[in-house]
């Protein structure tokens, strides 16, 4: 990887990244992981900023003792140390030529909770949302609600002085941190907290090192008090530099000096937080404005009503969010017409009536301001949560722009007083126009801190120069308004350079004095806040001069992104794939907590490999295979990643190239060619089924094929599904093609027969999806793709297209049973064989439940359904169903059965993922993923509950891991459908 050009980010000892001696020493003394290989270093070379700097190595400590050892060894070796949480910093705080200490995997406990005093002590790697889940039963929460709450760690939030949407009510991190147990560079451990004015009054309780720091900070503050009063912005959102304005001879809290220090002063062993009571009642008003300026001008009037949050959503964000499947339905609910800007105004408190009254006041105010009927009122908590979810995804939604031009973070969170906000934003827009670009806007209107990102292409030198010019003009404007050039996201590599004009040379020297007092040898995160590099040093950028993607003949069509490299570069490192909520993405990361097995980690590795930064041949290397190995192809990222990083498809692309270079294994051939040999193997079914009955055969099979002896293989059915010579059904309701996949044909044919009966009883003429002569059933190509045999998949798909062409041309629906197979026709088919024919087939391909739900909604489904009794149906949606948003159709179809109470639940992948869960090396992880949600839920269901799962893999995992039998929805519909 390219070395940085700035010495401020380099190790003073000259130890190179990946140094084997340092790695060996750390491995001898650290219990946790020590990662020094090039691929690991590459994954930690970026955060959510524009920068990329290769670290010396990475330590993932299992304990604070590990941290102390690693810091000591680094100090002795002259290597700087960089503490890191979620790695989502916008300004480059968590990248550097240092030893990275990743706190997020193991240092994530709540150490103490005092409900009465509303205090909690936590380790630095604890994610905010996980903390709030612990606090929820006590009706408490930690109020600094950053938009990245599902992956932001408390240590990172503290280091960054994070703020969040509701800072107007609760303040920033610095107002909510009560104490910090810290490790200094010299190995001293001190507990920073409240210190009285008269130090002698506390006896001899202070360690000499701590007492010295307190005295030096107070002396510095006395000396610079007048300068601080003159230079520091009088705004809530001032997070630049060190918090030397909070030092006071009359008594102060030393922990507040470390808040916002960006890991430059000490390592946080634990953090004491002040908690708040959860407001039991909230209302939300979505205010619509015809112009952006009017929204900004109205903000100061709205804030006077006393809201807990006022957040901006601009036209660009609205339009982009409508292009993202998971957000489109929500946006269409709360956006009326085509406003240029929205303000999300929240009121919260203990009395419901008071919050509703506030909402009425907001409506009246908007009318008085000239915007009658411009407020969408959200009083339902579910609706409010959905609206806030879109706002929280603001950054990633903005970054979903395709192409090399992206909204770039460098003046993102400047803050000005509310009375200056409209004029400031208007002038800044004119600056953008002058430089031939425009900006995207969102976030914290309530406190005059808007996240604005000019759209630039930092691969071009001309746009890098534009960035510099815009930054200088914007910061000058902010100083003119006596604002803050950093209102939330800190300094890092972006803004530290501009402290001198912002604060003046005396204050900058005072910042250096703070750094030198705590960390005299510059061990912790050098180059941030003090003694920085230039923000536009291209040697530190992710896209360095000369960056290029190696030419590659791809099997999938990536033209929508300008090639595979462009698709991979859609990952902006904001880390939503690290989220802690129960969505699908990313199952392997949730089971391992390793950056390597994260969508972001995989995307970064692919980007580095494709651009030659990991050496020749990296793209088809065993190391990259190891990186992608645990991607289970759930497609959760396809739906849940707001920037559209489809790692499942990227893995299929990689497997094709890898297998071309390395060849196919016996297991690959058994998986890939299953649709072609299934007819022959089925005749030998009784013999093949002995594998799981005769002792020793499963072990022999594992040795030969790699399929785990611990997992029973699917049983060949004695009576596989055979299409009838004459299509059944009257055709009164129309015609359909029943696409029976390999798995339901040869292993679970009762599902196919059930679907055929249901459709026939409903009056449809059911045609079989078969090639002329029916010599071999049609195949979607899924098994070939899973084995890295993309060209064979194309052959199968061309045959499928040719065979189904007459039906597609007539508009006949292609109805399938297995989500992974049917949805291959909607997803991979148009990517492998781009063109009108593939798109036409994809548009006709529907799952059975989608077809029935659609017919029912249109009033065309007239099959009488009989009750199965007052029973509950517990439904697990296949990952691909979730990715394509079809679980709702499954629920709607099952609700056609009288007396059936249908319940779905949020969970990640079941863990089987096709062949993945059958493979010996993946068996244990497969079950571990299942235990994250699906298996415990199914296991705990009442005995008379109908368990339903549309996917073959899911049903097998539930049987193997939970000891329960789940049914395909077709079987339920067959049982409930009355004979005509």
mmCIF file of N, CA and C in Angstrom, residues 764-824:
data_model
loop_
_atom_site.group_PDB
_atom_site.id
_atom_site.type_symbol
_atom_site.label_atom_id
_atom_site.label_comp_id
_atom_site.label_asym_id
_atom_site.label_seq_id
_atom_site.Cartn_x
_atom_site.Cartn_y
_atom_site.Cartn_z
ATOM 1 N N UNK A 764 -56.597 -21.870 -11.849
ATOM 2 C CA UNK A 764 -55.508 -21.519 -12.768
ATOM 3 C C UNK A 764 -55.056 -22.756 -13.551
ATOM 4 N N UNK A 765 -54.690 -22.553 -14.773
ATOM 5 C CA UNK A 765 -54.097 -23.616 -15.572
ATOM 6 C C UNK A 765 -52.598 -23.591 -15.300
ATOM 7 N N UNK A 766 -52.078 -24.682 -14.770
ATOM 8 C CA UNK A 766 -50.700 -24.704 -14.259
ATOM 9 C C UNK A 766 -49.779 -25.398 -15.267
ATOM 10 N N UNK A 767 -48.941 -24.602 -15.898
ATOM 11 C CA UNK A 767 -47.962 -25.125 -16.840
ATOM 12 C C UNK A 767 -46.663 -25.431 -16.099
ATOM 13 N N UNK A 768 -45.992 -26.475 -16.516
ATOM 14 C CA UNK A 768 -44.703 -26.816 -15.906
ATOM 15 C C UNK A 768 -43.598 -26.011 -16.559
ATOM 16 N N UNK A 769 -42.645 -25.553 -15.738
ATOM 17 C CA UNK A 769 -41.446 -24.892 -16.268
ATOM 18 C C UNK A 769 -40.496 -25.980 -16.729
ATOM 19 N N UNK A 770 -40.558 -26.315 -18.004
ATOM 20 C CA UNK A 770 -39.759 -27.431 -18.520
ATOM 21 C C UNK A 770 -39.277 -27.112 -19.918
ATOM 22 N N UNK A 771 -38.109 -27.654 -20.243
ATOM 23 C CA UNK A 771 -37.565 -27.493 -21.584
ATOM 24 C C UNK A 771 -38.330 -28.396 -22.541
ATOM 25 N N UNK A 772 -38.289 -28.110 -23.847
ATOM 26 C CA UNK A 772 -38.965 -28.978 -24.816
ATOM 27 C C UNK A 772 -38.498 -30.424 -24.668
ATOM 28 N N UNK A 773 -39.430 -31.344 -24.627
ATOM 29 C CA UNK A 773 -39.084 -32.748 -24.450
ATOM 30 C C UNK A 773 -38.945 -33.148 -23.005
ATOM 31 N N UNK A 774 -38.824 -32.183 -22.096
ATOM 32 C CA UNK A 774 -38.743 -32.430 -20.655
ATOM 33 C C UNK A 774 -37.619 -33.404 -20.289
ATOM 34 N N UNK A 775 -36.551 -33.399 -21.088
ATOM 35 C CA UNK A 775 -35.443 -34.307 -20.784
ATOM 36 C C UNK A 775 -34.778 -33.935 -19.473
ATOM 37 N N UNK A 776 -34.757 -32.660 -19.190
ATOM 38 C CA UNK A 776 -34.099 -32.208 -17.967
ATOM 39 C C UNK A 776 -34.841 -30.992 -17.427
ATOM 40 N N UNK A 777 -35.198 -30.983 -16.155
ATOM 41 C CA UNK A 777 -35.906 -29.822 -15.602
ATOM 42 C C UNK A 777 -35.076 -28.549 -15.758
ATOM 43 N N UNK A 778 -35.779 -27.437 -15.822
ATOM 44 C CA UNK A 778 -35.088 -26.159 -15.932
ATOM 45 C C UNK A 778 -34.443 -25.783 -14.604
ATOM 46 N N UNK A 779 -33.389 -24.958 -14.686
ATOM 47 C CA UNK A 779 -32.609 -24.579 -13.502
ATOM 48 C C UNK A 779 -32.319 -23.096 -13.556
ATOM 49 N N UNK A 780 -32.337 -22.454 -12.385
ATOM 50 C CA UNK A 780 -32.067 -21.015 -12.298
ATOM 51 C C UNK A 780 -30.579 -20.690 -12.337
ATOM 52 N N UNK A 781 -29.721 -21.692 -12.091
ATOM 53 C CA UNK A 781 -28.285 -21.467 -12.073
ATOM 54 C C UNK A 781 -27.716 -21.196 -10.696
ATOM 55 N N UNK A 782 -28.559 -21.185 -9.669
ATOM 56 C CA UNK A 782 -28.096 -20.830 -8.321
ATOM 57 C C UNK A 782 -26.987 -21.747 -7.838
ATOM 58 N N UNK A 783 -27.126 -23.053 -8.000
ATOM 59 C CA UNK A 783 -26.104 -23.972 -7.477
ATOM 60 C C UNK A 783 -24.768 -23.771 -8.191
ATOM 61 N N UNK A 784 -24.802 -23.466 -9.481
ATOM 62 C CA UNK A 784 -23.562 -23.211 -10.214
ATOM 63 C C UNK A 784 -22.875 -21.949 -9.686
ATOM 64 N N UNK A 785 -23.661 -20.924 -9.446
ATOM 65 C CA UNK A 785 -23.093 -19.680 -8.933
ATOM 66 C C UNK A 785 -22.445 -19.893 -7.572
ATOM 67 N N UNK A 786 -23.097 -20.680 -6.718
ATOM 68 C CA UNK A 786 -22.571 -20.928 -5.381
ATOM 69 C C UNK A 786 -21.238 -21.659 -5.431
ATOM 70 N N UNK A 787 -21.017 -22.412 -6.501
ATOM 71 C CA UNK A 787 -19.772 -23.161 -6.648
ATOM 72 C C UNK A 787 -18.727 -22.421 -7.476
ATOM 73 N N UNK A 788 -19.009 -21.192 -7.872
ATOM 74 C CA UNK A 788 -18.054 -20.425 -8.663
ATOM 75 C C UNK A 788 -18.079 -20.761 -10.138
ATOM 76 N N UNK A 789 -19.167 -21.345 -10.618
ATOM 77 C CA UNK A 789 -19.269 -21.794 -12.009
ATOM 78 C C UNK A 789 -20.235 -20.886 -12.765
ATOM 79 N N UNK A 790 -19.848 -19.626 -12.929
ATOM 80 C CA UNK A 790 -20.744 -18.635 -13.507
ATOM 81 C C UNK A 790 -21.087 -18.937 -14.960
ATOM 82 N N UNK A 791 -20.136 -19.467 -15.722
ATOM 83 C CA UNK A 791 -20.427 -19.761 -17.120
ATOM 84 C C UNK A 791 -21.452 -20.882 -17.239
ATOM 85 N N UNK A 792 -21.375 -21.874 -16.359
ATOM 86 C CA UNK A 792 -22.388 -22.932 -16.356
ATOM 87 C C UNK A 792 -23.744 -22.359 -15.952
ATOM 88 N N UNK A 793 -23.738 -21.409 -15.023
ATOM 89 C CA UNK A 793 -24.986 -20.761 -14.637
ATOM 90 C C UNK A 793 -25.600 -20.042 -15.830
ATOM 91 N N UNK A 794 -24.774 -19.384 -16.617
ATOM 92 C CA UNK A 794 -25.278 -18.691 -17.802
ATOM 93 C C UNK A 794 -25.910 -19.674 -18.783
ATOM 94 N N UNK A 795 -25.268 -20.832 -18.970
ATOM 95 C CA UNK A 795 -25.830 -21.832 -19.881
ATOM 96 C C UNK A 795 -27.216 -22.266 -19.405
ATOM 97 N N UNK A 796 -27.309 -22.520 -18.104
ATOM 98 C CA UNK A 796 -28.596 -22.934 -17.560
ATOM 99 C C UNK A 796 -29.635 -21.835 -17.722
ATOM 100 N N UNK A 797 -29.232 -20.610 -17.556
ATOM 101 C CA UNK A 797 -30.169 -19.501 -17.642
ATOM 102 C C UNK A 797 -30.583 -19.205 -19.078
ATOM 103 N N UNK A 798 -29.673 -19.403 -20.029
ATOM 104 C CA UNK A 798 -30.053 -19.236 -21.438
ATOM 105 C C UNK A 798 -31.113 -20.274 -21.822
ATOM 106 N N UNK A 799 -30.934 -21.478 -21.344
ATOM 107 C CA UNK A 799 -31.901 -22.551 -21.601
ATOM 108 C C UNK A 799 -33.251 -22.203 -20.965
ATOM 109 N N UNK A 800 -33.186 -21.638 -19.776
ATOM 110 C CA UNK A 800 -34.400 -21.217 -19.083
ATOM 111 C C UNK A 800 -35.113 -20.126 -19.870
ATOM 112 N N UNK A 801 -34.365 -19.130 -20.334
ATOM 113 C CA UNK A 801 -34.956 -18.037 -21.098
ATOM 114 C C UNK A 801 -35.633 -18.548 -22.361
ATOM 115 N N UNK A 802 -34.930 -19.435 -23.060
ATOM 116 C CA UNK A 802 -35.486 -19.952 -24.310
ATOM 117 C C UNK A 802 -36.763 -20.744 -24.061
ATOM 118 N N UNK A 803 -36.776 -21.531 -22.982
ATOM 119 C CA UNK A 803 -37.932 -22.391 -22.710
ATOM 120 C C UNK A 803 -39.146 -21.602 -22.238
ATOM 121 N N UNK A 804 -38.908 -20.541 -21.491
ATOM 122 C CA UNK A 804 -40.019 -19.771 -20.931
ATOM 123 C C UNK A 804 -40.422 -18.578 -21.787
ATOM 124 N N UNK A 805 -39.709 -18.368 -22.884
ATOM 125 C CA UNK A 805 -39.980 -17.196 -23.718
ATOM 126 C C UNK A 805 -41.450 -17.097 -24.135
ATOM 127 N N UNK A 806 -42.077 -18.178 -24.594
ATOM 128 C CA UNK A 806 -43.481 -18.050 -25.017
ATOM 129 C C UNK A 806 -44.404 -17.579 -23.897
ATOM 130 N N UNK A 807 -44.161 -18.073 -22.680
ATOM 131 C CA UNK A 807 -45.001 -17.661 -21.557
ATOM 132 C C UNK A 807 -44.748 -16.206 -21.178
ATOM 133 N N UNK A 808 -43.481 -15.816 -21.174
ATOM 134 C CA UNK A 808 -43.134 -14.440 -20.809
ATOM 135 C C UNK A 808 -43.745 -13.465 -21.798
ATOM 136 N N UNK A 809 -43.674 -13.806 -23.093
ATOM 137 C CA UNK A 809 -44.229 -12.930 -24.124
ATOM 138 C C UNK A 809 -45.739 -12.768 -23.982
ATOM 139 N N UNK A 810 -46.395 -13.799 -23.435
ATOM 140 C CA UNK A 810 -47.838 -13.732 -23.213
ATOM 141 C C UNK A 810 -48.194 -13.106 -21.867
ATOM 142 N N UNK A 811 -47.179 -12.776 -21.072
ATOM 143 C CA UNK A 811 -47.429 -12.164 -19.776
ATOM 144 C C UNK A 811 -47.867 -13.139 -18.710
ATOM 145 N N UNK A 812 -47.545 -14.428 -18.872
ATOM 146 C CA UNK A 812 -47.934 -15.436 -17.889
ATOM 147 C C UNK A 812 -46.981 -15.364 -16.697
ATOM 148 N N UNK A 813 -47.478 -15.303 -15.474
ATOM 149 C CA UNK A 813 -46.587 -15.261 -14.299
ATOM 150 C C UNK A 813 -45.772 -16.555 -14.173
ATOM 151 N N UNK A 814 -44.510 -16.408 -13.779
ATOM 152 C CA UNK A 814 -43.633 -17.538 -13.474
ATOM 153 C C UNK A 814 -43.604 -17.654 -11.954
ATOM 154 N N UNK A 815 -44.255 -18.665 -11.416
ATOM 155 C CA UNK A 815 -44.465 -18.776 -9.972
ATOM 156 C C UNK A 815 -43.498 -19.809 -9.401
ATOM 157 N N UNK A 816 -42.724 -19.401 -8.407
ATOM 158 C CA UNK A 816 -41.735 -20.290 -7.808
ATOM 159 C C UNK A 816 -41.986 -20.531 -6.338
ATOM 160 N N UNK A 817 -41.287 -21.528 -5.790
ATOM 161 C CA UNK A 817 -41.465 -21.943 -4.406
ATOM 162 C C UNK A 817 -40.275 -21.634 -3.520
ATOM 163 N N UNK A 818 -39.075 -21.781 -4.055
ATOM 164 C CA UNK A 818 -37.845 -21.609 -3.271
ATOM 165 C C UNK A 818 -37.310 -20.192 -3.468
ATOM 166 N N UNK A 819 -37.273 -19.369 -2.409
ATOM 167 C CA UNK A 819 -36.844 -17.976 -2.570
ATOM 168 C C UNK A 819 -35.484 -17.820 -3.231
ATOM 169 N N UNK A 820 -34.504 -18.619 -2.818
ATOM 170 C CA UNK A 820 -33.164 -18.441 -3.366
ATOM 171 C C UNK A 820 -33.128 -18.728 -4.862
ATOM 172 N N UNK A 821 -34.005 -19.618 -5.353
ATOM 173 C CA UNK A 821 -34.023 -19.953 -6.780
ATOM 174 C C UNK A 821 -34.883 -18.976 -7.570
ATOM 175 N N UNK A 822 -36.114 -18.776 -7.120
ATOM 176 C CA UNK A 822 -36.993 -17.873 -7.850
ATOM 177 C C UNK A 822 -36.419 -16.471 -7.924
ATOM 178 N N UNK A 823 -35.877 -15.988 -6.792
ATOM 179 C CA UNK A 823 -35.355 -14.620 -6.783
ATOM 180 C C UNK A 823 -34.035 -14.486 -7.518
ATOM 181 N N UNK A 824 -33.390 -15.596 -7.835
ATOM 182 C CA UNK A 824 -32.244 -15.561 -8.746
ATOM 183 C C UNK A 824 -32.679 -15.029 -10.100
#
